Short mmCIF file of C-alpha atoms and ligand atoms in Angstrom, two decimals:
data_model
loop_
_atom_site.label_atom_id
_atom_site.label_comp_id
_atom_site.label_asym_id
_atom_site.label_seq_id
_atom_site.Cartn_x
_atom_site.Cartn_y
_atom_site.Cartn_z
CA UNK A 1 -0.02 0.00 -0.01
CA UNK A 2 1.17 3.47 -0.74
CA UNK A 3 1.32 5.00 2.79
CA UNK A 4 2.50 8.35 3.76
CA UNK A 5 2.13 10.10 0.46
CA UNK A 6 -1.54 10.96 0.91
CA UNK A 7 -2.54 14.17 2.47
CA UNK A 8 -5.49 14.30 4.75
CA UNK A 9 -8.03 16.25 2.77
CA UNK A 10 -9.66 17.87 5.74
CA UNK A 11 -9.08 21.60 5.82
CA UNK A 12 -11.11 22.64 8.82
CA UNK A 13 -9.36 20.04 10.89
CA UNK A 14 -5.96 20.91 9.56
CA UNK A 15 -6.78 24.53 10.57
CA UNK A 16 -7.62 23.37 14.11
CA UNK A 17 -4.39 21.52 14.37
CA UNK A 18 -2.42 24.53 13.04
CA UNK A 19 -4.15 26.64 15.59
CA UNK A 20 -2.95 24.26 18.27
CA UNK A 21 0.51 24.09 16.76
CA UNK A 22 0.28 20.37 16.22
CA UNK A 23 0.41 20.47 12.45
CA UNK A 24 3.87 21.89 12.57
CA UNK A 25 5.11 19.12 14.83
CA UNK A 26 7.38 16.51 13.31
CA UNK A 27 6.71 13.98 16.04
CA UNK A 28 6.84 10.83 13.85
CA UNK A 29 9.96 11.87 11.96
CA UNK A 30 8.82 9.64 9.17
CA UNK A 31 8.70 6.56 11.39
CA UNK A 32 6.08 3.74 11.42
CA UNK A 33 2.88 3.63 13.28
CA UNK A 34 0.97 0.38 13.60
CA UNK A 35 -2.60 0.18 14.94
CA UNK A 36 -4.58 -2.96 15.61
CA UNK A 37 -8.25 -2.64 15.97
CA UNK A 38 -10.80 -4.66 17.80
CA UNK A 39 -14.59 -4.24 18.29
CA UNK A 40 -17.21 -2.46 16.34
CA UNK A 41 -17.29 -0.04 13.40
CA UNK A 42 -16.93 2.77 15.91
CA UNK A 43 -13.57 1.66 16.72
CA UNK A 44 -12.63 1.00 13.05
CA UNK A 45 -13.60 4.77 12.48
CA UNK A 46 -11.68 5.85 15.58
CA UNK A 47 -8.52 4.04 14.26
CA UNK A 48 -8.85 5.76 10.98
CA UNK A 49 -9.16 9.09 12.71
CA UNK A 50 -6.01 8.31 14.78
CA UNK A 51 -4.03 7.38 11.66
CA UNK A 52 -5.16 10.63 9.94
CA UNK A 53 -3.99 12.66 12.91
CA UNK A 54 -0.71 10.86 13.15
CA UNK A 55 0.02 11.24 9.34
CA UNK A 56 -0.30 15.00 10.00
CA UNK A 57 2.47 14.90 12.51
CA UNK A 58 4.66 12.82 10.15
CA UNK A 59 4.03 9.25 11.25
CA UNK A 60 3.79 6.69 8.39
CA UNK A 61 1.32 3.80 8.76
CA UNK A 62 2.89 0.34 8.50
CA UNK A 63 1.48 -3.07 8.19
CA UNK A 64 3.73 -4.77 10.51
CA UNK A 65 4.41 -4.01 14.21
CA UNK A 66 8.06 -4.75 13.87
CA UNK A 67 8.49 -1.75 11.53
CA UNK A 68 6.80 0.60 13.95
CA UNK A 69 7.94 3.16 16.49
CA UNK A 70 4.54 3.57 17.69
CA UNK A 71 1.98 0.84 18.37
CA UNK A 72 -1.63 1.43 19.40
CA UNK A 73 -4.05 -1.24 20.28
CA UNK A 74 -7.63 0.12 19.87
CA UNK A 75 -9.43 -2.22 22.26
CA UNK A 76 -13.06 -3.54 22.78
CA UNK A 77 -14.46 -4.55 25.99
CA UNK A 78 -17.95 -5.69 24.93
CA UNK A 79 -17.19 -9.36 25.93
CA UNK A 80 -14.36 -10.89 27.88
CA UNK A 81 -12.74 -12.42 24.72
CA UNK A 82 -11.57 -9.30 23.02
CA UNK A 83 -10.23 -7.95 26.31
CA UNK A 84 -7.93 -11.03 26.61
CA UNK A 85 -6.79 -10.53 23.16
CA UNK A 86 -5.54 -7.05 24.00
CA UNK A 87 -3.50 -8.38 26.93
CA UNK A 88 -1.98 -11.19 24.86
CA UNK A 89 -1.13 -8.75 21.87
CA UNK A 90 0.58 -6.37 24.32
CA UNK A 91 2.65 -9.33 25.56
CA UNK A 92 3.88 -9.98 22.11
CA UNK A 93 5.35 -6.48 21.91
CA UNK A 94 7.45 -6.73 25.05
CA UNK A 95 10.42 -8.02 23.01
CA UNK A 96 10.11 -5.40 20.35
CA UNK A 97 10.54 -2.71 23.00
CA UNK A 98 13.80 -4.20 24.02
CA UNK A 99 15.12 -4.03 20.49
CA UNK A 100 13.88 -0.52 19.81
CA UNK A 101 14.14 1.95 22.63
CA UNK A 102 12.14 4.61 20.72
CA UNK A 103 9.04 2.29 20.54
CA UNK A 104 6.04 3.49 22.37
CA UNK A 105 3.06 1.42 23.01
CA UNK A 106 -0.39 2.45 23.97
CA UNK A 107 -3.93 1.13 24.46
CA UNK A 108 -6.95 3.16 23.15
CA UNK A 109 -10.65 2.38 22.98
CA UNK A 110 -13.12 0.73 25.41
CA UNK A 111 -10.74 -1.22 27.56
CA UNK A 112 -8.62 1.94 27.99
CA UNK A 113 -11.66 3.92 28.94
CA UNK A 114 -12.79 1.25 31.44
CA UNK A 115 -9.47 0.65 33.06
CA UNK A 116 -7.71 4.05 32.84
CA UNK A 117 -4.51 4.23 35.00
CA UNK A 118 -5.08 0.65 36.35
CA UNK A 119 -4.10 -0.58 32.90
CA UNK A 120 -0.76 1.20 32.99
CA UNK A 121 -0.18 -0.42 36.43
CA UNK A 122 -1.16 -3.88 35.38
CA UNK A 123 0.76 -3.82 32.09
CA UNK A 124 4.10 -2.04 32.76
CA UNK A 125 5.18 -2.22 29.06
CA UNK A 126 2.60 0.37 28.20
CA UNK A 127 3.53 3.99 27.81
CA UNK A 128 0.06 5.60 27.40
CA UNK A 129 -3.64 4.87 27.73
CA UNK A 130 -6.32 7.08 26.21
CA UNK A 131 -10.05 6.67 26.14
CA UNK A 132 -12.74 7.01 23.45
CA UNK A 133 -13.28 10.71 24.07
CA UNK A 134 -9.67 11.59 23.96
CA UNK A 135 -8.62 10.76 20.36
CA UNK A 136 -8.00 14.35 19.31
CA UNK A 137 -5.49 14.64 22.02
CA UNK A 138 -3.33 11.88 20.52
CA UNK A 139 -0.54 14.07 19.00
CA UNK A 140 -0.15 15.77 22.40
CA UNK A 141 -0.15 12.48 24.28
CA UNK A 142 2.52 11.03 21.97
CA UNK A 143 4.66 14.11 22.22
CA UNK A 144 4.54 13.87 26.04
CA UNK A 145 5.65 10.12 26.04
CA UNK A 146 8.51 10.86 23.58
CA UNK A 147 9.66 13.95 25.53
CA UNK A 148 10.15 12.36 28.93
CA UNK A 149 9.12 8.80 28.88
CA UNK A 150 6.33 10.05 31.05
CA UNK A 151 3.37 7.62 31.17
CA UNK A 152 0.19 9.36 30.08
CA UNK A 153 -3.45 8.65 30.83
CA UNK A 154 -6.29 10.69 29.05
CA UNK A 155 -9.67 9.03 29.79
CA UNK A 156 -12.01 11.80 30.70
CA UNK A 157 -15.41 11.94 29.13
CA UNK A 158 -16.23 15.16 27.37
CA UNK A 159 -19.91 15.46 28.36
CA UNK A 160 -20.30 19.22 28.56
CA UNK A 161 -19.59 20.52 25.03
CA UNK A 162 -21.73 19.47 22.18
CA UNK A 163 -20.43 16.68 20.18
CA UNK A 164 -18.69 18.34 17.19
CA UNK A 165 -16.26 16.24 15.19
CA UNK A 166 -15.43 16.15 11.53
CA UNK A 167 -15.08 12.73 9.84
CA UNK A 168 -11.33 12.14 9.25
CA UNK A 169 -10.93 9.51 6.56
CA UNK A 170 -7.64 9.45 4.64
CA UNK A 171 -8.99 7.75 1.54
CA UNK A 172 -12.75 7.59 1.59
CA UNK A 173 -14.07 4.43 -0.15
CA UNK A 174 -17.16 4.10 -2.36
CA UNK A 175 -18.86 3.13 0.96
CA UNK A 176 -17.89 5.31 3.96
CA UNK A 177 -18.98 5.26 7.61
CA UNK A 178 -19.92 8.43 9.43
CA UNK A 179 -20.55 8.78 13.16
CA UNK A 180 -23.70 10.74 13.84
CA UNK A 181 -23.75 10.37 17.58
CA UNK A 182 -21.66 8.92 20.44
CA UNK A 183 -22.37 7.19 23.69
CA UNK A 184 -25.39 5.42 24.97
CA UNK A 185 -28.06 6.10 27.60
CA UNK A 186 -29.91 2.83 27.40
CA UNK A 187 -28.02 0.88 30.13
CA UNK A 188 -29.04 -2.61 28.88
CA UNK A 189 -28.15 -4.60 32.05
CA UNK A 190 -25.57 -6.77 30.06
CA UNK A 191 -23.74 -3.92 28.23
CA UNK A 192 -20.49 -2.04 29.10
CA UNK A 193 -20.95 0.48 26.24
CA UNK A 194 -22.64 3.25 28.29
CA UNK A 195 -19.53 3.01 30.67
CA UNK A 196 -16.92 2.98 27.93
CA UNK A 197 -18.55 5.53 25.56
CA UNK A 198 -20.26 7.85 27.96
CA UNK A 199 -23.47 9.77 27.56
CA UNK A 200 -25.40 10.00 24.44
CA UNK A 201 -24.66 13.07 22.24
CA UNK A 202 -25.64 13.80 18.71
CA UNK A 203 -23.90 15.85 15.98
CA UNK A 204 -25.53 18.90 14.57
CA UNK A 205 -27.59 18.21 11.49
CA UNK A 206 -26.00 20.73 9.24
CA UNK A 207 -22.48 19.86 10.26
CA UNK A 208 -23.21 16.22 9.44
CA UNK A 209 -24.63 17.17 6.03
CA UNK A 210 -21.66 19.26 5.09
CA UNK A 211 -19.36 16.47 6.24
CA UNK A 212 -21.22 13.87 4.10
CA UNK A 213 -21.12 16.32 1.14
CA UNK A 214 -17.32 16.51 1.37
CA UNK A 215 -17.06 12.81 1.41
CA UNK A 216 -19.30 12.65 -1.65
CA UNK A 217 -16.87 15.06 -3.42
CA UNK A 218 -14.13 12.63 -2.60
CA UNK A 219 -15.89 9.72 -4.27
CA UNK A 220 -18.23 8.27 -1.59
CA UNK A 221 -21.50 6.88 -3.04
CA UNK A 222 -22.84 5.14 -0.05
CA UNK A 223 -22.77 6.26 3.58
CA UNK A 224 -23.48 4.24 6.72
CA UNK A 225 -24.64 6.37 9.66
CA UNK A 226 -23.23 5.09 12.90
CA UNK A 227 -24.38 5.19 16.44
CA UNK A 228 -25.05 2.95 19.32
CA UNK A 229 -28.84 3.71 18.95
CA UNK A 230 -29.35 5.81 15.76
CA UNK A 231 -33.07 5.98 16.30
CA UNK A 232 -32.54 8.37 19.24
CA UNK A 233 -30.50 10.87 17.15
CA UNK A 234 -31.53 14.40 17.96
CA UNK A 235 -29.60 17.44 16.59
CA UNK A 236 -29.37 20.58 18.79
CA UNK A 237 -31.66 22.18 16.11
CA UNK A 238 -34.33 19.67 16.92
CA UNK A 239 -34.02 17.36 13.88
CA UNK A 240 -34.63 13.72 14.66
CA UNK A 241 -33.30 10.70 12.74
CA UNK A 242 -36.17 10.52 10.21
CA UNK A 243 -35.41 14.27 9.47
CA UNK A 244 -31.65 13.45 9.04
CA UNK A 245 -32.51 10.69 6.66
CA UNK A 246 -34.88 12.99 4.65
CA UNK A 247 -32.34 15.78 4.54
CA UNK A 248 -29.53 13.49 3.38
CA UNK A 249 -31.84 11.98 0.70
CA UNK A 250 -33.19 15.29 -0.54
CA UNK A 251 -30.27 17.84 -0.11
CA UNK A 252 -27.23 15.63 -1.02
CA UNK A 253 -26.03 13.63 -3.99
CA UNK A 254 -25.55 10.48 -1.89
CA UNK A 255 -26.74 7.35 -3.73
CA UNK A 256 -27.25 5.02 -0.86
CA UNK A 257 -27.86 5.52 2.76
CA UNK A 258 -27.39 2.77 5.53
CA UNK A 259 -27.47 3.06 9.31
CA UNK A 260 -26.65 1.03 12.22
CA UNK A 261 -27.59 0.19 15.05
CA UNK A 262 -31.31 0.54 15.40
CA UNK A 263 -33.09 -0.04 18.66
CA UNK A 264 -36.31 -1.90 18.42
CA UNK A 265 -37.98 0.28 21.14
CA UNK A 266 -37.28 3.39 19.11
CA UNK A 267 -37.93 2.11 15.55
CA UNK A 268 -41.15 3.82 14.52
CA UNK A 269 -43.72 4.13 11.66
CA UNK A 270 -42.23 7.46 10.62
CA UNK A 271 -38.97 5.80 9.94
CA UNK A 272 -40.66 3.05 7.90
CA UNK A 273 -42.46 5.86 5.96
CA UNK A 274 -39.28 7.77 5.25
CA UNK A 275 -37.61 4.60 4.16
CA UNK A 276 -40.54 3.93 1.86
CA UNK A 277 -40.48 7.43 0.44
CA UNK A 278 -36.83 7.54 -0.36
CA UNK A 279 -36.47 3.93 -1.21
CA UNK A 280 -34.13 4.59 -4.04
CA UNK A 281 -31.59 5.87 -1.63
CA UNK A 282 -32.36 4.34 1.87
CA UNK A 283 -31.13 0.72 1.74
CA UNK A 284 -33.46 -2.32 2.18
CA UNK A 285 -31.41 -3.69 5.08
CA UNK A 286 -32.09 -3.21 8.88
CA UNK A 287 -30.01 -4.56 11.65
CA UNK A 288 -32.53 -4.89 14.57
CA UNK A 289 -30.97 -6.47 17.57
CA UNK A 290 -33.43 -8.59 19.50
CA UNK A 291 -31.10 -10.04 22.17
CA UNK A 292 -33.79 -12.45 23.29
CA UNK A 293 -37.15 -13.87 22.21
CA UNK A 294 -38.48 -14.06 25.71
CA UNK A 295 -40.39 -11.18 27.41
CA UNK A 296 -39.10 -11.83 30.95
CA UNK A 297 -35.51 -12.02 29.75
CA UNK A 298 -35.88 -8.88 27.70
CA UNK A 299 -37.24 -7.15 31.00
CA UNK A 300 -34.23 -8.37 32.83
CA UNK A 301 -32.00 -7.07 30.06
CA UNK A 302 -33.73 -3.70 30.34
CA UNK A 303 -34.39 -3.64 26.58
CA UNK A 304 -37.69 -1.77 26.82
CA UNK A 305 -39.84 -4.04 24.55
CA UNK A 306 -41.70 -7.42 24.83
CA UNK A 307 -41.42 -10.32 22.39
CA UNK A 308 -44.80 -9.26 20.99
CA UNK A 309 -43.77 -5.73 20.58
CA UNK A 310 -40.61 -6.80 18.74
CA UNK A 311 -42.54 -8.98 16.38
CA UNK A 312 -45.07 -6.08 15.80
CA UNK A 313 -41.99 -3.90 14.82
CA UNK A 314 -40.88 -6.54 12.36
CA UNK A 315 -44.35 -6.68 10.87
CA UNK A 316 -44.54 -2.94 10.54
CA UNK A 317 -41.12 -2.81 8.87
CA UNK A 318 -41.88 -5.65 6.48
CA UNK A 319 -45.35 -4.16 5.59
CA UNK A 320 -43.82 -0.80 4.76
CA UNK A 321 -40.69 -1.88 3.08
CA UNK A 322 -41.46 -5.16 1.15
CA UNK A 323 -38.28 -7.13 0.45
CA UNK A 324 -36.35 -5.61 3.38
CA UNK A 325 -33.68 -7.83 4.78
CA UNK A 326 -33.35 -8.08 8.55
CA UNK A 327 -30.42 -9.27 10.73
CA UNK A 328 -30.13 -9.35 14.52
CA UNK A 329 -28.00 -9.76 17.63
CA UNK A 330 -28.69 -12.53 20.07
CA UNK A 331 -27.29 -13.24 23.46
CA UNK A 332 -27.55 -16.84 24.83
CA UNK A 333 -27.17 -17.84 28.39
CA UNK A 334 -28.10 -14.47 30.01
CA UNK A 335 -28.25 -14.98 33.78
CA UNK A 336 -31.34 -16.96 34.83
CA UNK A 337 -32.29 -17.95 31.25
CA UNK A 338 -34.18 -21.29 31.42
CA UNK A 339 -34.43 -23.87 28.71
CA UNK A 340 -37.95 -22.61 27.91
CA UNK A 341 -36.83 -19.01 27.67
CA UNK A 342 -34.07 -19.98 25.36
CA UNK A 343 -36.51 -21.93 23.32
CA UNK A 344 -38.49 -18.65 22.89
CA UNK A 345 -35.39 -17.17 21.34
CA UNK A 346 -34.96 -19.95 18.93
CA UNK A 347 -38.71 -19.69 18.00
CA UNK A 348 -38.35 -15.88 17.41
CA UNK A 349 -35.40 -16.55 14.99
CA UNK A 350 -37.56 -19.16 13.28
CA UNK A 351 -40.54 -16.83 13.01
CA UNK A 352 -38.59 -13.84 11.78
CA UNK A 353 -36.27 -15.67 9.58
CA UNK A 354 -33.40 -13.27 9.57
CA UNK A 355 -30.85 -13.38 6.79
CA UNK A 356 -28.20 -13.30 9.45
CA UNK A 357 -27.74 -13.56 13.19
CA UNK A 358 -24.79 -12.47 15.29
CA UNK A 359 -25.06 -14.60 18.30
CA UNK A 360 -23.01 -14.31 21.46
CA UNK A 361 -22.62 -16.25 24.77
CA UNK A 362 -23.44 -13.88 27.64
CA UNK A 363 -20.24 -12.46 29.13
CA UNK A 364 -20.32 -10.64 32.49
CA UNK A 365 -18.90 -7.17 32.13
CA UNK A 366 -17.62 -4.76 34.71
CA UNK A 367 -19.92 -2.17 36.16
CA UNK A 368 -23.05 -3.81 34.63
CA UNK A 369 -26.13 -4.91 36.66
CA UNK A 370 -26.33 -8.38 35.06
CA UNK A 371 -22.79 -9.22 36.12
CA UNK A 372 -24.07 -9.21 39.73
CA UNK A 373 -27.20 -11.31 39.01
CA UNK A 374 -26.93 -14.50 41.02
CA UNK A 375 -28.09 -17.10 38.55
CA UNK A 376 -25.22 -17.21 36.01
CA UNK A 377 -25.35 -20.03 33.46
CA UNK A 378 -22.41 -22.46 33.03
CA UNK A 379 -20.06 -22.06 30.14
CA UNK A 380 -20.81 -25.54 28.94
CA UNK A 381 -24.55 -24.70 28.76
CA UNK A 382 -24.06 -21.45 27.01
CA UNK A 383 -21.80 -23.09 24.41
CA UNK A 384 -24.60 -25.67 23.82
CA UNK A 385 -27.30 -23.03 23.35
CA UNK A 386 -25.07 -21.13 21.04
CA UNK A 387 -24.54 -24.10 18.90
CA UNK A 388 -28.26 -24.87 18.82
CA UNK A 389 -28.95 -21.29 17.54
CA UNK A 390 -26.18 -21.50 15.01
CA UNK A 391 -27.55 -24.73 13.56
CA UNK A 392 -31.06 -23.41 13.33
CA UNK A 393 -29.92 -20.24 11.64
CA UNK A 394 -27.60 -22.06 9.20
CA UNK A 395 -30.69 -23.83 7.79
CA UNK A 396 -32.69 -20.61 7.44
CA UNK A 397 -29.81 -18.77 5.85
CA UNK A 398 -29.28 -21.59 3.22
CA UNK A 399 -33.01 -21.60 2.53
CA UNK A 400 -33.11 -17.86 2.12
CA UNK A 401 -30.12 -17.89 -0.15
CA UNK A 402 -31.81 -20.20 -2.61
CA UNK A 403 -34.26 -17.39 -3.32
CA UNK A 404 -31.44 -15.37 -4.90
CA UNK A 405 -30.26 -18.03 -7.40
CA UNK A 406 -30.78 -16.85 -10.98
CA UNK A 407 -32.31 -13.37 -10.02
CA UNK A 408 -31.15 -10.03 -11.36
CA UNK A 409 -29.65 -7.81 -8.69
CA UNK A 410 -28.26 -4.22 -8.51
CA UNK A 411 -24.77 -3.90 -7.18
CA UNK A 412 -22.81 -0.86 -6.05
CA UNK A 413 -19.21 -1.91 -7.02
CA UNK A 414 -16.88 -0.96 -4.19
CA UNK A 415 -13.46 -2.56 -4.62
CA UNK A 416 -11.17 -5.15 -6.14
CA UNK A 417 -10.68 -8.54 -4.57
CA UNK A 418 -7.70 -10.90 -4.24
CA UNK A 419 -8.85 -12.58 -7.46
CA UNK A 420 -7.70 -11.11 -10.65
CA UNK A 421 -10.41 -9.24 -12.65
CA UNK A 422 -13.01 -9.76 -9.86
CA UNK A 423 -14.67 -6.94 -8.09
CA UNK A 424 -16.81 -6.86 -4.94
CA UNK A 425 -19.93 -4.79 -4.15
CA UNK A 426 -23.14 -4.99 -2.31
CA UNK A 427 -26.76 -5.01 -3.02
CA UNK A 428 -29.15 -2.64 -1.29
CA UNK A 429 -29.98 -5.52 1.07
CA UNK A 430 -26.38 -5.54 2.10
CA UNK A 431 -25.48 -8.79 0.25
CA UNK A 432 -21.83 -9.22 -0.55
CA UNK A 433 -21.45 -9.77 -4.35
CA UNK A 434 -18.40 -11.00 -6.33
CA UNK A 435 -18.40 -10.53 -10.08
CA UNK A 436 -15.91 -10.19 -12.96
CA UNK A 437 -15.76 -6.48 -14.11
CA UNK A 438 -13.03 -3.87 -15.11
CA UNK A 439 -11.59 -1.92 -12.32
CA UNK A 440 -12.86 1.26 -14.05
CA UNK A 441 -16.38 0.28 -12.80
CA UNK A 442 -15.52 0.74 -9.10
CA UNK A 443 -18.05 3.30 -7.92
CA UNK A 444 -20.58 2.29 -10.59
CA UNK A 445 -24.02 0.71 -9.90
CA UNK A 446 -24.42 -2.37 -12.25
CA UNK A 447 -27.15 -4.82 -13.01
CA UNK A 448 -25.96 -8.51 -12.48
CA UNK A 449 -27.30 -12.06 -12.66
CA UNK A 450 -26.79 -14.29 -9.60
CA UNK A 451 -24.96 -17.37 -10.77
CA UNK A 452 -24.58 -18.96 -7.26
CA UNK A 453 -26.07 -17.84 -3.93
CA UNK A 454 -24.45 -18.79 -0.70
CA UNK A 455 -25.70 -17.47 2.63
CA UNK A 456 -22.94 -14.89 3.00
CA UNK A 457 -22.03 -14.07 -0.61
CA UNK A 458 -23.53 -14.01 -4.07
CA UNK A 459 -21.53 -14.84 -7.11
CA UNK A 460 -22.80 -13.01 -10.12
CA UNK A 461 -22.38 -11.99 -13.77
CA UNK A 462 -22.31 -8.48 -14.97
CA UNK A 463 -25.32 -7.54 -17.15
CA UNK A 464 -25.10 -3.76 -17.72
CA UNK A 465 -24.08 -0.50 -16.01
CA UNK A 466 -27.00 1.20 -14.47
CA UNK A 467 -25.32 4.27 -12.92
CA UNK A 468 -21.80 5.37 -13.78
CA UNK A 469 -19.35 6.72 -11.17
CA UNK A 470 -18.19 10.25 -11.78
CA UNK A 471 -14.80 9.81 -13.55
CA UNK A 472 -11.67 10.21 -11.51
CA UNK A 473 -13.52 11.32 -8.38
CA UNK A 474 -12.09 8.54 -6.24
CA UNK A 475 -8.80 9.19 -4.46
N1 SAH B 1 -25.70 -0.59 20.35
C1 SAH B 1 -25.92 -1.86 19.70
C2 SAH B 1 -24.78 -2.83 19.89
C3 SAH B 1 -24.03 -2.91 21.19
S1 SAH B 1 -22.78 -4.12 21.32
C4 SAH B 1 -27.25 -2.41 20.24
O1 SAH B 1 -27.87 -1.89 21.10
O2 SAH B 1 -27.58 -3.40 19.65
C5 SAH B 1 -23.13 -5.30 20.06
C6 SAH B 1 -23.72 -6.58 20.57
O3 SAH B 1 -22.92 -7.34 21.48
C7 SAH B 1 -25.03 -6.38 21.33
O4 SAH B 1 -26.03 -6.24 20.38
C8 SAH B 1 -25.11 -7.66 22.05
O5 SAH B 1 -25.74 -8.72 21.25
C9 SAH B 1 -23.72 -8.12 22.28
N2 SAH B 1 -23.31 -7.92 23.67
C10 SAH B 1 -23.07 -6.78 24.34
N3 SAH B 1 -22.81 -7.01 25.60
C11 SAH B 1 -22.67 -8.34 25.78
C12 SAH B 1 -22.31 -9.19 26.80
N4 SAH B 1 -22.06 -8.72 28.04
N5 SAH B 1 -22.24 -10.57 26.55
C13 SAH B 1 -22.54 -11.07 25.33
N6 SAH B 1 -22.80 -10.31 24.33
C14 SAH B 1 -22.94 -8.94 24.49
FE1 SF4 B 2 -25.33 -1.50 24.87
FE2 SF4 B 2 -28.01 -1.44 25.00
FE3 SF4 B 2 -26.66 0.72 24.50
FE4 SF4 B 2 -26.83 -1.15 22.68
S1 SF4 B 2 -28.52 0.06 23.45
S2 SF4 B 2 -24.88 -0.01 23.39
S3 SF4 B 2 -26.72 -2.97 23.88
S4 SF4 B 2 -26.54 -0.32 26.41
FE1 F3S B 3 -17.60 -0.99 20.24
FE2 F3S B 3 -16.45 -2.80 21.67
FE3 F3S B 3 -16.56 -0.40 22.47
S1 F3S B 3 -18.30 -3.11 20.52
S2 F3S B 3 -18.37 0.62 21.60
S3 F3S B 3 -15.48 -1.22 20.77
S4 F3S B 3 -16.96 -2.08 23.73
#
């Protein structure tokens, strides 16, 4: 990859940095920075922001930690497993530090936010720890660790100021992700996110629209709006999520709009109507995490809806947006979950017939209510329930895939693949598609025939170009 040579095309941010003196720093001296990223799309976006900031102060992104003078692990703490991974990854870098005295190692993200200085104490090889609200301080943090080998912690939540942040993406793709809000106030009893991402804050509508317009100028055709609960978006000007979708659809040239994650309690008829009205732009795919199919479990999870209410929302969505594809998140083995209650979850999945389920074994998390519930389920039983659910879903996914065989689909072509001459793209239903096509068609929308449909990917043949990309707009 051609690193280092690309300038971050973000003038306002550059101006901010210049005002703070950071842009003139030569902190990196052309040396390498390596970032490894765990967790959700928020973290992926945050890592991209870190790289953009670090390129401005002359670090060069590298693919291999051995080539780096700066290593950052952007951590996730949503379950225990990714937390373990952070610790074992840091362990592997101990030796590198002995070889390269300039090497600085830090942890960012949700584990950093959760553990703060304790992480520095527990893992002496670390030089700095910074939380989810401290990313823009990164150049300053790095400068301090290089200046004096001082260990730095920056993990305060910025809850007073309005949430104003410009999307920093070094090379925007055909499909780009944009944060519309941060934090979460829902406090589901299993979830650590409200503790690691702080209180809910939305970005101003106009700022967001301008931000997306500048991505479109740089080649973006599809935008995915990101938030822990996008349905509770509310701009300081009063605009809600439906208004945001409408403004994006009407006032910008974006071709496709996606969003994640929706909360079933807040998904309403107005949103269905907007999706219907702007169907040519708003994608036919909704991720609607159920977590459980049992009303009592849902109450203990503090989800704010019953099984019946969830099923009503599914009916409402399907009635308003025919052909919409749904996916979900499920937790198995939540404390106290009986065999019958688990059976309700299986039956919910059979009833809804999601295209895809992301299923997880319940994992007790720090600060959360459910971690203190007495009736925890054994690991063996959680594993068994997970396998039951996976097996049930596999059949459903295979069945649903058959419906795609031989049909014509519309694909937005996003990128090349490892296979010569093959491109990849997505349908509006978020199906990944592989097809043979010239690279010049990246950014174009094409019609294609499905040759073979698998649950996670469609193989297709190009039929014709429906909408052409603007030439040379991609960086
Ligand atoms: N804000 C989103 C996603 C939050 S985290 C939402 O409300 O759906 C992503 C998923 O991780 C959750 O939907 C949930 O299924 C899973 N998850 C969160 N905490 C968990 C825990 N303690 N144990 C197991 N899975 C968990
Ligand atoms: Fe976690 Fe619930 Fe907030 Fe999602 S809505 S981030 S599951 S607390
Ligand atoms: Fe995301 Fe993990 Fe944090 S899922 S919000 S990186 S805990």
